[in-house]
Amino acid sequence: MGAALQHPRAARAVGPRLAWFVREAWPSPTTGTTRVEGLLGPGHGLRLTVESDRLIAFGDGVESDALELTWGQTVHLTVAAARLRLVH
């Protein structure tokens, strides 16, 4: 792992982890913004219900395979059972 991606707690991490973050966290007067980043381990998940006109979810930052969600839709993020290995 490159130094730029090294996390101070990485040495203590056991098993696969899923890092998530909000790219543009603009709070609204109604919903606010309290969580903008996190780390999920096996058996943990993040459920997000959209309370705006449009939300774009990226699995890898590539816009061509983004998931577009709208008001009332829910997405549930968890660590996958299978790991993806990208090869250059």
Coordinates of C-alpha atoms in Angstrom, one line a residue:
M1 CA 0.0 0.0 0.0
G2 CA 1.3 3.4 -1.0
A3 CA 2.2 5.9 1.7
A4 CA -0.5 8.3 0.5
L5 CA -3.1 5.6 1.2
Q6 CA -1.7 4.5 4.6
H7 CA -4.1 5.0 7.5
P8 CA -2.7 5.3 11.0
R9 CA -5.0 2.5 12.2
A10 CA -4.2 0.2 9.3
A11 CA -1.8 -1.9 11.3
R12 CA -4.6 -2.8 13.7
A13 CA -7.2 -3.5 11.0
V14 CA -8.3 -7.2 10.8
G15 CA -10.1 -8.5 7.7
P16 CA -11.5 -6.5 4.8
R17 CA -12.8 -3.0 5.3
L18 CA -14.9 -0.6 3.2
A19 CA -14.0 3.1 3.4
W20 CA -16.8 5.5 2.5
F21 CA -17.0 9.3 2.3
V22 CA -19.3 12.1 1.1
R23 CA -17.6 14.0 -1.7
E24 CA -19.8 17.2 -1.5
A25 CA -21.4 17.3 1.9
W26 CA -23.8 20.3 1.8
P27 CA -26.1 20.3 4.8
S28 CA -29.7 21.3 4.3
P29 CA -31.7 23.1 7.1
T30 CA -33.9 20.1 7.3
T31 CA -31.6 17.1 7.2
G32 CA -28.2 18.5 8.2
T33 CA -24.9 16.6 7.7
T34 CA -23.5 14.7 10.6
R35 CA -21.5 11.8 9.0
V36 CA -19.3 12.4 6.0
E37 CA -16.8 9.5 6.2
G38 CA -16.4 6.2 7.8
L39 CA -14.9 2.7 7.8
L40 CA -17.1 -0.4 7.7
G41 CA -15.9 -3.8 8.8
P42 CA -17.4 -7.3 8.2
G43 CA -21.0 -7.6 9.5
H44 CA -21.5 -3.8 9.5
G45 CA -23.4 -1.7 7.0
L46 CA -24.5 1.8 6.2
R47 CA -28.0 2.5 5.1
L48 CA -28.7 5.8 3.4
T49 CA -32.1 7.1 2.5
V50 CA -32.1 9.9 0.0
E51 CA -33.8 13.1 1.1
S52 CA -32.9 15.3 -1.9
D53 CA -33.7 15.5 -5.6
R54 CA -30.6 13.7 -6.7
L55 CA -27.7 11.7 -5.2
I56 CA -24.9 10.0 -7.1
A57 CA -23.2 7.0 -5.6
F58 CA -19.8 5.9 -6.9
G59 CA -18.3 2.5 -6.1
D60 CA -14.9 3.5 -7.6
G61 CA -15.2 7.1 -8.6
V62 CA -15.8 6.3 -12.3
E63 CA -18.8 8.4 -13.4
S64 CA -19.8 6.0 -16.2
D65 CA -20.9 3.3 -13.7
A66 CA -22.4 5.6 -11.0
L67 CA -25.7 4.8 -9.4
E68 CA -28.2 7.7 -9.5
L69 CA -30.7 7.9 -6.6
T70 CA -33.6 10.2 -5.9
W71 CA -35.9 11.2 -3.1
G72 CA -37.0 8.3 -0.9
Q73 CA -34.7 5.6 -2.4
T74 CA -32.4 3.7 -0.1
V75 CA -29.0 2.2 -0.7
H76 CA -27.3 -0.2 1.8
L77 CA -23.5 -0.5 1.7
T78 CA -21.6 -3.5 3.1
V79 CA -18.3 -5.2 2.7
A80 CA -18.5 -7.7 -0.2
A81 CA -17.8 -11.3 0.3
A82 CA -15.6 -11.4 -2.8
R83 CA -12.7 -9.0 -3.2
L84 CA -11.9 -7.1 -6.4
R85 CA -8.4 -7.1 -7.7
L86 CA -7.4 -4.5 -10.2
V87 CA -4.4 -5.4 -12.4
H88 CA -2.5 -2.7 -14.3

